[in-house]
XYZ file of C-alpha atoms in Angstrom:
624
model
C 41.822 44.815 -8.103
C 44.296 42.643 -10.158
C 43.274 40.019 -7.573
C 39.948 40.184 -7.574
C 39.903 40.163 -11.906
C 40.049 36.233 -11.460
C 36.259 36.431 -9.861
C 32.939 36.358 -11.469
C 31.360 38.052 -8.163
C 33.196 38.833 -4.846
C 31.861 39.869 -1.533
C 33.679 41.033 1.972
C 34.673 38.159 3.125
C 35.904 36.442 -0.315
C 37.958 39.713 -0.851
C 39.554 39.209 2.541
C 40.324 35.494 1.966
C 41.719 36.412 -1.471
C 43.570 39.648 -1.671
C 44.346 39.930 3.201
C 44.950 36.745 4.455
C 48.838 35.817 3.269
C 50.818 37.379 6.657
C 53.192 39.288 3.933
C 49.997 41.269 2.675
C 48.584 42.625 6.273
C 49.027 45.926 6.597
C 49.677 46.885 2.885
C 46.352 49.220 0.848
C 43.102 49.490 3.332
C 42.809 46.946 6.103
C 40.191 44.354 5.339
C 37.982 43.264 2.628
C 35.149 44.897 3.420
C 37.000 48.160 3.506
C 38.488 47.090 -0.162
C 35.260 46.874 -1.188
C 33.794 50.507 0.158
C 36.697 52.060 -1.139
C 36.149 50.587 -4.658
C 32.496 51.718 -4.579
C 32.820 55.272 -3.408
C 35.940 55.377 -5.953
C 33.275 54.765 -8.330
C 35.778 51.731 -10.186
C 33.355 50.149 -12.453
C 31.722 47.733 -9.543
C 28.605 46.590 -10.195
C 26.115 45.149 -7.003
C 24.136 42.354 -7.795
C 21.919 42.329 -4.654
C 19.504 44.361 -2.524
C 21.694 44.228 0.423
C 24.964 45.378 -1.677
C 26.665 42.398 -0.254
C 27.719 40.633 -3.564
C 29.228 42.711 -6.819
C 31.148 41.883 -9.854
C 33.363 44.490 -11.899
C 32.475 45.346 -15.291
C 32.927 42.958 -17.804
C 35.310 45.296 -19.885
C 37.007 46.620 -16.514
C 37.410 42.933 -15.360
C 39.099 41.545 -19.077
C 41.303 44.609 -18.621
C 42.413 43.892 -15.066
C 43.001 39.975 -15.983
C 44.886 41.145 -19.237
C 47.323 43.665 -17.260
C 47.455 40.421 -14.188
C 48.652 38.012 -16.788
C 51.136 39.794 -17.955
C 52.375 40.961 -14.603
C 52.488 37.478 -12.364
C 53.201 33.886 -13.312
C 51.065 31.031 -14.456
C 51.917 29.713 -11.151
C 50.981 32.380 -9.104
C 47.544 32.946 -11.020
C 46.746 29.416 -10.460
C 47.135 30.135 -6.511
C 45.287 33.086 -6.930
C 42.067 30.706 -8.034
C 42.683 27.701 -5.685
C 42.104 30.383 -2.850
C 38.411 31.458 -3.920
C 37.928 27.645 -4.546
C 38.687 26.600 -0.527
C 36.231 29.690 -0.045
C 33.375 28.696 -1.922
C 33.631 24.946 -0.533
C 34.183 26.173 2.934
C 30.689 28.273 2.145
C 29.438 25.039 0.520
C 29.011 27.109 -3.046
C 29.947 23.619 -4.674
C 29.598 24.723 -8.071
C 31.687 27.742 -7.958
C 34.384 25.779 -5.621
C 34.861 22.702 -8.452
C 34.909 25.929 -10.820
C 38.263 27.497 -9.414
C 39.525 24.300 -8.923
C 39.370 23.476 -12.680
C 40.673 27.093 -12.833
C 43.466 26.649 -11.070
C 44.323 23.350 -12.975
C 44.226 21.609 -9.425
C 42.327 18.228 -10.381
C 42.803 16.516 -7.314
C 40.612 19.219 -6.028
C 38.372 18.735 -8.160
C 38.474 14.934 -7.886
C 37.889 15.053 -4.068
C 35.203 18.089 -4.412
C 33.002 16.001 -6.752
C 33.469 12.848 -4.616
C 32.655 14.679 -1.346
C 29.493 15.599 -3.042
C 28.149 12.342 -4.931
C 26.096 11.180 -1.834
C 24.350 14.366 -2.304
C 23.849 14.760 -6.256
C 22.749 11.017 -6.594
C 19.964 11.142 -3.647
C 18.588 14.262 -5.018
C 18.743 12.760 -7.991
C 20.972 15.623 -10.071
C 21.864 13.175 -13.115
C 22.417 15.966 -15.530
C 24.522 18.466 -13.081
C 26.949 14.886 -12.439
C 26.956 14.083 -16.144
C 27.854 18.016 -16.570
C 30.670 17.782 -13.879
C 31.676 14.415 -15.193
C 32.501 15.839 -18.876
C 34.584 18.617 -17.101
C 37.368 16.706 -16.134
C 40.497 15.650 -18.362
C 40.169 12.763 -20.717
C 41.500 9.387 -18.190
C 41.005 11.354 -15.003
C 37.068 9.604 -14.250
C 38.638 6.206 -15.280
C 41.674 6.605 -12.054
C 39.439 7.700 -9.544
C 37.146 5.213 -7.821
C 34.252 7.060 -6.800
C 33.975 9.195 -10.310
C 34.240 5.575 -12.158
C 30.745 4.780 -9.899
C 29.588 8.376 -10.505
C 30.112 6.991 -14.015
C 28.436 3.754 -13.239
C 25.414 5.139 -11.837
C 24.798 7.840 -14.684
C 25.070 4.466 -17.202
C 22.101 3.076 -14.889
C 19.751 5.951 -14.432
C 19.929 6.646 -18.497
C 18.820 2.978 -18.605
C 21.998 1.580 -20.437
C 22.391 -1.185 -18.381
C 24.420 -3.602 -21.140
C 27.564 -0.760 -19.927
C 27.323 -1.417 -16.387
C 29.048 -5.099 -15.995
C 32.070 -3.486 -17.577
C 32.023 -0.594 -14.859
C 32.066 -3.198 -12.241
C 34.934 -4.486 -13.631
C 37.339 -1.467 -13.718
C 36.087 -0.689 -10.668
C 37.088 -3.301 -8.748
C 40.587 -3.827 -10.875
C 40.840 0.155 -9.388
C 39.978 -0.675 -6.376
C 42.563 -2.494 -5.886
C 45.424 -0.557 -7.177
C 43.992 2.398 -4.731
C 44.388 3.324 -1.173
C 41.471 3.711 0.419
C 40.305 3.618 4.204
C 38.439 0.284 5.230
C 34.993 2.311 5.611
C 35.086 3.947 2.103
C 36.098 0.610 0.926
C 33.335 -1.189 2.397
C 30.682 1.516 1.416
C 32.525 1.623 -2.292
C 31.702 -2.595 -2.236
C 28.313 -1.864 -1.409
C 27.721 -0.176 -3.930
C 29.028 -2.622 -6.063
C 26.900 -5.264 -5.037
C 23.499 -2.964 -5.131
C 24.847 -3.192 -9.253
C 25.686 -6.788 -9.417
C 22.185 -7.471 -7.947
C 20.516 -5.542 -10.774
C 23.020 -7.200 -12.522
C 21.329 -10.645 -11.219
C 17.939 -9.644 -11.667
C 18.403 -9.251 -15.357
C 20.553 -12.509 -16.253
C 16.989 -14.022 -13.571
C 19.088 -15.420 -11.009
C 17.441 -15.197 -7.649
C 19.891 -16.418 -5.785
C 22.771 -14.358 -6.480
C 20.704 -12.070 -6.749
C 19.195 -12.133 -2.900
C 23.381 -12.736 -2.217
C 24.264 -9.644 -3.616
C 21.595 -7.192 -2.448
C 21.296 -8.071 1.188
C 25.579 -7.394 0.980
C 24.759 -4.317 -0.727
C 21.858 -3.066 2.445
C 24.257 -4.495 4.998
C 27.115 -2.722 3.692
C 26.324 0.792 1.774
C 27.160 4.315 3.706
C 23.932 4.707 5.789
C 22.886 7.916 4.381
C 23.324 6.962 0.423
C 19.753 5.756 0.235
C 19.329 6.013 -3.012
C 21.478 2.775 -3.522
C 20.008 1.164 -0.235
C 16.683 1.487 -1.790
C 17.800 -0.060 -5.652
C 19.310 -3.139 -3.410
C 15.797 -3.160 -1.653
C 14.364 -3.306 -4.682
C 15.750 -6.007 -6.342
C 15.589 -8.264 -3.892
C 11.745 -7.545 -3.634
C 12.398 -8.656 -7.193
C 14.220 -11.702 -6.384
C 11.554 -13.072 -3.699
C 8.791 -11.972 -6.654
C 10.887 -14.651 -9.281
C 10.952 -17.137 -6.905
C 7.240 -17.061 -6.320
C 6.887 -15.737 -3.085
C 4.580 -12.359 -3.314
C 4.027 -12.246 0.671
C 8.096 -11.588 1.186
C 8.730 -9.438 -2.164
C 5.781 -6.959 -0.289
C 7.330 -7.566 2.510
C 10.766 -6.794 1.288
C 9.275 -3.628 -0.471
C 7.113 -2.348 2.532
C 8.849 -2.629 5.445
C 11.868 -1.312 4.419
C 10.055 1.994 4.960
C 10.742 1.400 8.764
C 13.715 -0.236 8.423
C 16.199 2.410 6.749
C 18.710 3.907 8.738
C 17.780 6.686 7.043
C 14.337 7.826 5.655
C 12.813 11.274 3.988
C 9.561 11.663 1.861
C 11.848 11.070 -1.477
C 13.217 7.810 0.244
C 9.831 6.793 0.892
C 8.444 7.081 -2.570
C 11.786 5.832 -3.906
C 10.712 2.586 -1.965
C 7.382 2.502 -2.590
C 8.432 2.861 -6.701
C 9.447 -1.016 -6.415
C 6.000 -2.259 -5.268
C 4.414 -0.747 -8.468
C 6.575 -3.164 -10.488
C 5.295 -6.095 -8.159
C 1.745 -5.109 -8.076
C 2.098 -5.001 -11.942
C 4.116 -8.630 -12.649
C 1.364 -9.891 -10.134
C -1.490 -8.289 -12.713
C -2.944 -6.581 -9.629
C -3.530 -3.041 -11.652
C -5.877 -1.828 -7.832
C -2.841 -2.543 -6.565
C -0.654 -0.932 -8.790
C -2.999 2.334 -8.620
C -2.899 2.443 -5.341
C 1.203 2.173 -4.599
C 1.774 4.586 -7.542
C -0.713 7.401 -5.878
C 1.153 6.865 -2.820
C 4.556 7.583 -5.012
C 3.192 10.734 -6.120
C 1.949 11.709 -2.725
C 5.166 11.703 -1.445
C 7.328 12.914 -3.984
C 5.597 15.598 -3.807
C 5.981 16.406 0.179
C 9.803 15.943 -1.141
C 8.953 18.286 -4.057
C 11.223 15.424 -6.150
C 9.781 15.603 -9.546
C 11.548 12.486 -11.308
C 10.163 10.223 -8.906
C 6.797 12.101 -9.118
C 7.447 10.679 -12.675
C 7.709 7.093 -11.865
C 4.579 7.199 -10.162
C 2.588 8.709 -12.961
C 4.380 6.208 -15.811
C 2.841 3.650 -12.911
C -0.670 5.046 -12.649
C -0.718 5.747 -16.583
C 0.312 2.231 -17.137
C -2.636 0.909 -14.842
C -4.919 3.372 -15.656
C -4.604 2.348 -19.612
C -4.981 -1.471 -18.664
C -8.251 -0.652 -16.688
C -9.271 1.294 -19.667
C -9.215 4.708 -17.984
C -8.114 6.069 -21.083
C -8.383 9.672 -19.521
C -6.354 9.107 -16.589
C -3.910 7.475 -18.474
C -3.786 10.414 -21.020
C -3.051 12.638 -18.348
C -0.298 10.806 -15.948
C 1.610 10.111 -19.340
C 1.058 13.436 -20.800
C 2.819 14.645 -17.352
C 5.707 12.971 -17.880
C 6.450 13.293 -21.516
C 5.624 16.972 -21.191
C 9.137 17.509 -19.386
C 11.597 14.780 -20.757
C 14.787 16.362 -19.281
C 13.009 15.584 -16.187
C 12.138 12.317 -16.843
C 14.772 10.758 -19.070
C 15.656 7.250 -18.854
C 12.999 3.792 -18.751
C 10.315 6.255 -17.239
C 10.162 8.543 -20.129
C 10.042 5.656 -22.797
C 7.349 3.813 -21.235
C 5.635 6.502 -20.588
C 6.058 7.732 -24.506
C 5.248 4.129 -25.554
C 1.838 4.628 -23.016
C 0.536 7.939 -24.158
C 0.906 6.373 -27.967
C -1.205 3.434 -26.928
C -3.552 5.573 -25.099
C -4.049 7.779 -28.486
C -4.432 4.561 -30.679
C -7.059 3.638 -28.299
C -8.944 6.561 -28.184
C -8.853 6.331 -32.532
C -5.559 9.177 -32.922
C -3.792 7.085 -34.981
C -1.750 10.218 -36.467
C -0.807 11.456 -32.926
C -0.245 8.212 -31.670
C 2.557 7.925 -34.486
C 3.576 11.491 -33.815
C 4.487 10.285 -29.980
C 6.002 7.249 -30.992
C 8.188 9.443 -33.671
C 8.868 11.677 -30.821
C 10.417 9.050 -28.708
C 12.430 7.616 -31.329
C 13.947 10.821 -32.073
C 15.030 11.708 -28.171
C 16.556 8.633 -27.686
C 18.420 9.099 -31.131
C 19.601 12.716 -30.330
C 20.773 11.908 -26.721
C 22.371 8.991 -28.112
C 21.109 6.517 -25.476
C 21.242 3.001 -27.795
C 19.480 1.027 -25.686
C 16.380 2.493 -25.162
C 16.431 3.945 -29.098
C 16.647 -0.190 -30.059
C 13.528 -0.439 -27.803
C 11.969 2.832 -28.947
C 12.584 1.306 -32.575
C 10.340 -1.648 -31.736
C 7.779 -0.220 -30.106
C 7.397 2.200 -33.782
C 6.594 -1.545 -35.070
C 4.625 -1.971 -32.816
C 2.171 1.108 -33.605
C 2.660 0.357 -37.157
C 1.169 -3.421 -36.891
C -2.126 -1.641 -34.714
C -2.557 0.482 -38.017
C -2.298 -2.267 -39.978
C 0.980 -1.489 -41.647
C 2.020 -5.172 -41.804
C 5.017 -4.879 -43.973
C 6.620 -1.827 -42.172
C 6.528 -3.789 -38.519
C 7.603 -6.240 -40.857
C 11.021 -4.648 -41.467
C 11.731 -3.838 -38.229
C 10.716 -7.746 -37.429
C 13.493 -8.692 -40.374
C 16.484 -6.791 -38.118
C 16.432 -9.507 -35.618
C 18.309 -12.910 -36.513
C 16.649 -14.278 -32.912
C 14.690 -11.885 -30.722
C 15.989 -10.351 -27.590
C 17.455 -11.633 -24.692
C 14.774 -12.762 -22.325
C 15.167 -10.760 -19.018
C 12.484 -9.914 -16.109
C 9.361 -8.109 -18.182
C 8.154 -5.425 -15.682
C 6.928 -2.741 -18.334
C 3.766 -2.060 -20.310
C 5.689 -3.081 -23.261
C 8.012 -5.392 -24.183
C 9.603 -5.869 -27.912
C 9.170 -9.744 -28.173
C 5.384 -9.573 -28.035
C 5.851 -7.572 -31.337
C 7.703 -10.048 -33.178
C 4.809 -12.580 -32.204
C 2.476 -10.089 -33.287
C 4.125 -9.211 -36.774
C 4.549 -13.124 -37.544
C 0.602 -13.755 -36.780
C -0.054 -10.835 -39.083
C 2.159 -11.956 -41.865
C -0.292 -15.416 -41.206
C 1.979 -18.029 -43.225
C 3.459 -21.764 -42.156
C 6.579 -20.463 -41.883
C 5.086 -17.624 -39.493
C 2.860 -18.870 -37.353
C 5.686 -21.528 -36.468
C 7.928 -18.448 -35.637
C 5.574 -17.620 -33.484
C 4.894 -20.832 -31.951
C 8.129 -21.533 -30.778
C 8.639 -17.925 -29.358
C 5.519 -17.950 -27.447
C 6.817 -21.358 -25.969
C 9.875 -20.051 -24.646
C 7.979 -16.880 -23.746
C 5.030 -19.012 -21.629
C 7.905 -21.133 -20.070
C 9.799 -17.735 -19.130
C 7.240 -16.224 -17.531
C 5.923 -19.463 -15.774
C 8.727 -19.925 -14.030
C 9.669 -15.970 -13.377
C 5.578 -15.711 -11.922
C 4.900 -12.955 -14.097
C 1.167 -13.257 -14.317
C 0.980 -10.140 -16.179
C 2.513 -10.956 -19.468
C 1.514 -14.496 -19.139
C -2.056 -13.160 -19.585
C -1.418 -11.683 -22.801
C 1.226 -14.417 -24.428
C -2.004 -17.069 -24.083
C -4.351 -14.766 -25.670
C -1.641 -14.398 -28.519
C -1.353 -18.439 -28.386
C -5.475 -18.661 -28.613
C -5.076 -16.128 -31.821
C -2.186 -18.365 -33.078
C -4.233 -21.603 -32.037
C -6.968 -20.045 -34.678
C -5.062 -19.125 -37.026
C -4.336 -22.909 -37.082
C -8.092 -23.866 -37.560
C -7.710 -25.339 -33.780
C -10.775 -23.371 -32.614
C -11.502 -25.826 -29.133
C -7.523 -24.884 -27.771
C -7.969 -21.219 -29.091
C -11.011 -21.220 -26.496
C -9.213 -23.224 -23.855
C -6.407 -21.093 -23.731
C -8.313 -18.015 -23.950
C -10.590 -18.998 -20.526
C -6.966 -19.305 -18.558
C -5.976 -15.800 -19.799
C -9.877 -15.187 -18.656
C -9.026 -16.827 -14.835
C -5.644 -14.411 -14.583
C -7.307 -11.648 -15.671
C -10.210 -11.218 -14.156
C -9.924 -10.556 -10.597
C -8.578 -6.937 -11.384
C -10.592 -5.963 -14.128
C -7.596 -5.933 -17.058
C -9.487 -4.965 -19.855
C -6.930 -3.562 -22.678
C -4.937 -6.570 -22.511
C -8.125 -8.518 -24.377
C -9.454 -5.711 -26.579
C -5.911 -4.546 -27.671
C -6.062 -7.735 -29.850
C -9.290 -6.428 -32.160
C -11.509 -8.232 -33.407
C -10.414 -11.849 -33.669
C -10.177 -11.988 -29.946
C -13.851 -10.403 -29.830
C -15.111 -13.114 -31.906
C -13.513 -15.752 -29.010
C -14.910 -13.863 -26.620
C -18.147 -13.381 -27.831
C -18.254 -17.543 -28.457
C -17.485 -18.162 -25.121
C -19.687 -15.813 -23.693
C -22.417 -17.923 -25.996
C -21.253 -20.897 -23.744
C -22.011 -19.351 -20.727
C -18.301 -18.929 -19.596
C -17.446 -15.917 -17.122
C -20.269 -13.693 -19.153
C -20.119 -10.622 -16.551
C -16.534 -9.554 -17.425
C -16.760 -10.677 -21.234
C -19.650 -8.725 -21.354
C -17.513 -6.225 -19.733
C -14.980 -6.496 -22.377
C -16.965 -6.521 -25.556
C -18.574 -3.419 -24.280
C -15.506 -1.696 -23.967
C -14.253 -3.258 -27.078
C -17.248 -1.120 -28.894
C -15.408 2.438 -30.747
C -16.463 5.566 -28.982
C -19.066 7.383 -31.211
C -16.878 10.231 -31.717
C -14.125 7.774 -33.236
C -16.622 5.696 -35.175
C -17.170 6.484 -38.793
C -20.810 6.850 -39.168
C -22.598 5.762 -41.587
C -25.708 7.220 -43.918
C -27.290 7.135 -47.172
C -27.059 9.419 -50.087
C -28.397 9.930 -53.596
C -26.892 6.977 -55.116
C -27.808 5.647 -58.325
C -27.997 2.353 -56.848
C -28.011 2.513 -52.845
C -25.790 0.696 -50.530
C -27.686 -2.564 -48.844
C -27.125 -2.702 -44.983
C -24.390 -5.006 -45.507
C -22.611 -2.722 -48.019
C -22.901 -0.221 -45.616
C -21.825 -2.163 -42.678
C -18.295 -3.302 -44.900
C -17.649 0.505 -45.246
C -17.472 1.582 -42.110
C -15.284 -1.165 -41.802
C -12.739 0.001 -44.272
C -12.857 3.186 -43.141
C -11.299 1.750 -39.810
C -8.658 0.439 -41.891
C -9.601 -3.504 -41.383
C -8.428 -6.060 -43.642
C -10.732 -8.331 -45.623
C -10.243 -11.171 -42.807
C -10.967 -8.880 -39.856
C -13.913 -7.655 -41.335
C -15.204 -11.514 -42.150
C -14.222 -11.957 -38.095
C -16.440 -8.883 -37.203
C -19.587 -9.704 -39.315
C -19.352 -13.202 -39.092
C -19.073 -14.209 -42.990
C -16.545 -15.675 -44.525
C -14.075 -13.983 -47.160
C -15.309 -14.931 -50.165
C -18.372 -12.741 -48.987
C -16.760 -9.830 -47.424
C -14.601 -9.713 -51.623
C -18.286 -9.914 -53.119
C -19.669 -6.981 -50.956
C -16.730 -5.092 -51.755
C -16.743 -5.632 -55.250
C -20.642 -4.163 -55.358
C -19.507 -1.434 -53.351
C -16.627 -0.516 -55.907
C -19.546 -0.497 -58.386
C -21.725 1.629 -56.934
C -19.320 3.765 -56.255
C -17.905 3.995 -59.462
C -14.056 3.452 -57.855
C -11.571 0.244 -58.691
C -10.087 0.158 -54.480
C -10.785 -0.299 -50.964
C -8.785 3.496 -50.357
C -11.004 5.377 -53.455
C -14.035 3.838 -52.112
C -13.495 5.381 -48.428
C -12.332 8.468 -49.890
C -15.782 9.211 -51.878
C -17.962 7.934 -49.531
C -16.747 10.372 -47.390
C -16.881 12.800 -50.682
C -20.878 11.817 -50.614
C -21.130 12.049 -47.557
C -21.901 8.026 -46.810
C -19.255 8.828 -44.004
C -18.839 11.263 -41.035
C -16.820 12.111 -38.345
């Protein structure tokens, strides 16, 4: 019974290993576990059975502290540390990992537990158990991760799937500098190296170097243990992403597709895992059809595997084309999915898919929610301390802000950056630097719009030369805006058709209308001139508020009533416009739009633009 204190639950067989196996103990009490175990339940000793089949029990928790009392003073340290290192081999002999690395911490064996957690990292990381390996991680003594080599990539791969990439070239680093100060056989080396280079390709992707990057990841799917597919499939990945950069969409397809017949080893989970990278090349490509169609395939088969985070990926996917192709209700919903369960989904696919479901509730006129979301995201990131994506979680809050018109908060956020980011692969539905552009168009001075000039040049060069048709279709509608902002309306039109030609084929519809309503009035000019009228007509339509989000409009008992225009300009400021968006809409200039707000002040008997709304709705000039 002493023996048995040290358990949380014993059955038979764990009895026998414990208390009947040592030669010097045969022979000595009843002769096996099992009849231990009858003995101590028809002795009635405080045994408890925690199954149907009476096949597992536990003593009673004030029994049990009373038995481990009356053992520690009765045996040695020593001998109570054997006396857990026993049930330990047991449990990982049953493969009961968790209660195995328990006893070994238990029995202050590390080594155990070193070994027992390595044994098992093929395991955790393709069944993607992030939180149980960060969990086992933070068991073991402060220095122990940094000595072992395969806890240090444990530790590697834990900094990649919580997206904090920025930690992961120092990783390599110890790890090889361990490597080499540790014996290990020539295949665990080799598979340990593949690893390695499946990071250093990432690694390559983001500092957009093709070739090293091609290098690195064909070492890493030549090299990495067979069955860790997980890996296999990121080195797949990027180089899909490293043919994509160079230009070449028929081998990044290729590199992404056929590797579903090509892996040594292949389940459901590592077919959606491979079929996760196409979404990202569909997307860079701006073919949304095609991104709908890889990401239902994800979720198809993530679901045969019953693997919910990459059921996640291919919902952020759908979401994101969804929202482009202004399926505002899909995109609602495959957002909504994921944000619903962020333990589940932590890492890049829950803040994109945060960042989507707040752009979806702008759209549909939420504003309040869509900052509720965006708060939401912002404060995960800052309570789970992950720095990277709360920096990008941080911008994205701009850029909400700037949709609302809240110039001068984006504004602040825009002030924290002496240069903008570092420009790496842009494979998201957002990305920070289109913000900064945004805030300096909005702010509308010299000084501004020359910001903004020279970052949309590097930006346009960038994603030239990276083939990254997606973005490149919304940085020349940003350099039309900033071309008319410039009174340079002939290259505001030119560069708008281009973003027209790259846009088109797929239907992207959000990337135009997301701009408001000085991209409308382009549009609706060159629409006018007979250019591409179908999908600009397609585009203005959608451009149009839903009734349900419009403000509507009626007369009341006014002194003095409200003209059509007058009428027109409120509606207007009840969307929150500013004076020059409103000119834009109606077509009149400024000076105009001031005068009809000046009557309206009048009439209304108020001295602003927020007093005005506020008793017109009072009056009931506006609804809804």
């Amino acid at each position: 019974m002493l023996k048995l204190s040290v358990l949380d639950r014993f059955n038979a067989e764990l009895c026998q290993a414990l208390c009947f196996e040592k030669e010097s103990e045969v022979g000595i009490g009843p002769g096996s576990g099992k009849d231990f175990l009858d003995w101590l339940e028809a002795s009635n000793l405080f045994v408890i059975s925690l199954d149907d089949q009476r096949r597992w029990f536990r003593f009673h928790h004030l029994f049990r502290q009373f038995l481990r009392d009356k053992l520690m003073r009765k045996v040695s340290i020593e001998a109570v540390s054997e006396l857990h290192t026993r049930p330990s081999v047991w449990f990982e002999k049953h493969n009961l990992f968790d209660e195995a690395l328990q006893y070994a911490f238990e029995a202050h064996d590390i080594d155990h537990a070193v070994r027992l957690v390595s044994q098992q990292r093929y395991a955790l990381m393709n069944n993607a158990q992030w939180q149980q390996i960060a969990r086992y991680l933070k068991l073991f003594p402060p220095g122990i991760v940094e000595h072992s080599p395969e806890l240090l990539m444990l530790k590697a791969w834990l900094s990649y799937h919580h997206g904090n990439w920025d930690e992961i070239p120092a990783a390599i680093s110890a790890i090889d500098n361990l490597v080499e100060q540790t014996a290990l056989s020539s295949e665990d080396l080799g598979y340990l190296q593949g690893e390695i280079s499946a990071l250093r390709s990432l690694m390559s992707i983001l500092a957009v170097d093709p070739e090293n990057n091609i290098l690195h990841a064909e070492k890493s799917i030549a090299t990495t243990a067979p069955e860790l597919w997980i890996v296999r499939v990121l080195a797949r990945a990027c180089l899909s992403g490293a043919w994509q950069m160079g230009g070449d969409l028929r081998e990044a397809y290729r590199a992404a597709y056929e590797s579903l017949e090509s892996e040594p080893v292949i389940t459901d989970h590592a077919r959606a895992l491979l079929i996760e990278p196409a979404c990202n090349i569909h997307w860079i490509a701006a073919d949304l059809n095609g991104v709908s169609l890889a990401a239902k395939q994800c979720i198809e088969l993530s679901q045969k595997a019953n693997n919910r985070e990459i059921q996640g990926f291919g919902r952020m996917h759908l979401g994101t084309a969804s929202y482009h192709l202004n399926d505002l209700k899909s995109a609602e919903e495959n957002f909504s999915t994921v944000v619903r369960k962020p333990y589940q989904n932590y890492g890049e696919n829950l803040a994109y898919s945060y960042f989507g479901l707040a752009l979806t509730h702008q759209a549909l006129g939420r504003p309040d929610t869509a900052l509720q979301v965006s708060d939401q995201a912002l404060n995960f990131f800052l309570e789970s301390g992950n720095i990277t994506l709360l920096s990008l979680a941080q911008a994205f809050q701009a850029e909400i802000t700037l949709r609302q018109g809240q110039t001068s908060r984006a504004a602040l956020w825009a002030d924290q950056f002496i240069a903008p980011p570092p420009l790496r692969p842009l494979y998201r539905i957002y990305t920070p630097h289109l913000t900064l552009v945004k805030v300096w168009l909005a702010q509308n001075t010299p000084t501004s719009r020359l910001k903004a000039a020279e970052l949309l040049d590097k930006l346009y060069s960038f994603l030239v030369s990276t083939h990254n048709s997606q973005f490149t279709i919304e940085v020349l509608i940003l350099q039309a805006l900033l071309a008319e902002a410039n009174g340079k309306r002939k290259s505001a039109l030119e560069l708008l058709v281009q973003a027209l030609e790259l846009a088109e084929p797929t239907g992207n519809i959000r990337v135009f209308i997301d701009h408001g309503d000085p991209i409308i009035t382009l549009l609706r000019e060159l629409h006018e001139q007979g250019v591409n009228q179908a999908y600009i007509a397609r585009l203005m339509e959608a451009a149009q508020p839903a009734e349900s989000t419009r403000p509507r409009v009626r007369q009341s008992a006014l002194v003095e009533p409200l003209t059509n225009r007058e009428l027109e300009v409120l509606a207007l400021l009840a969307e929150r416009k500013t004076d020059k968006e409103i000119a834009s809409s109606l077509g009149i200039s400024l000076g105009t739009v001031r005068q009809h707000s000046h009557n309206l002040y009048q009439k209304l008997e108020v001295s602003n633009r927020r007093e005005a709304v506020a008793r017109a709705y009072e009056l009931g000039l506006l609804s809804g």
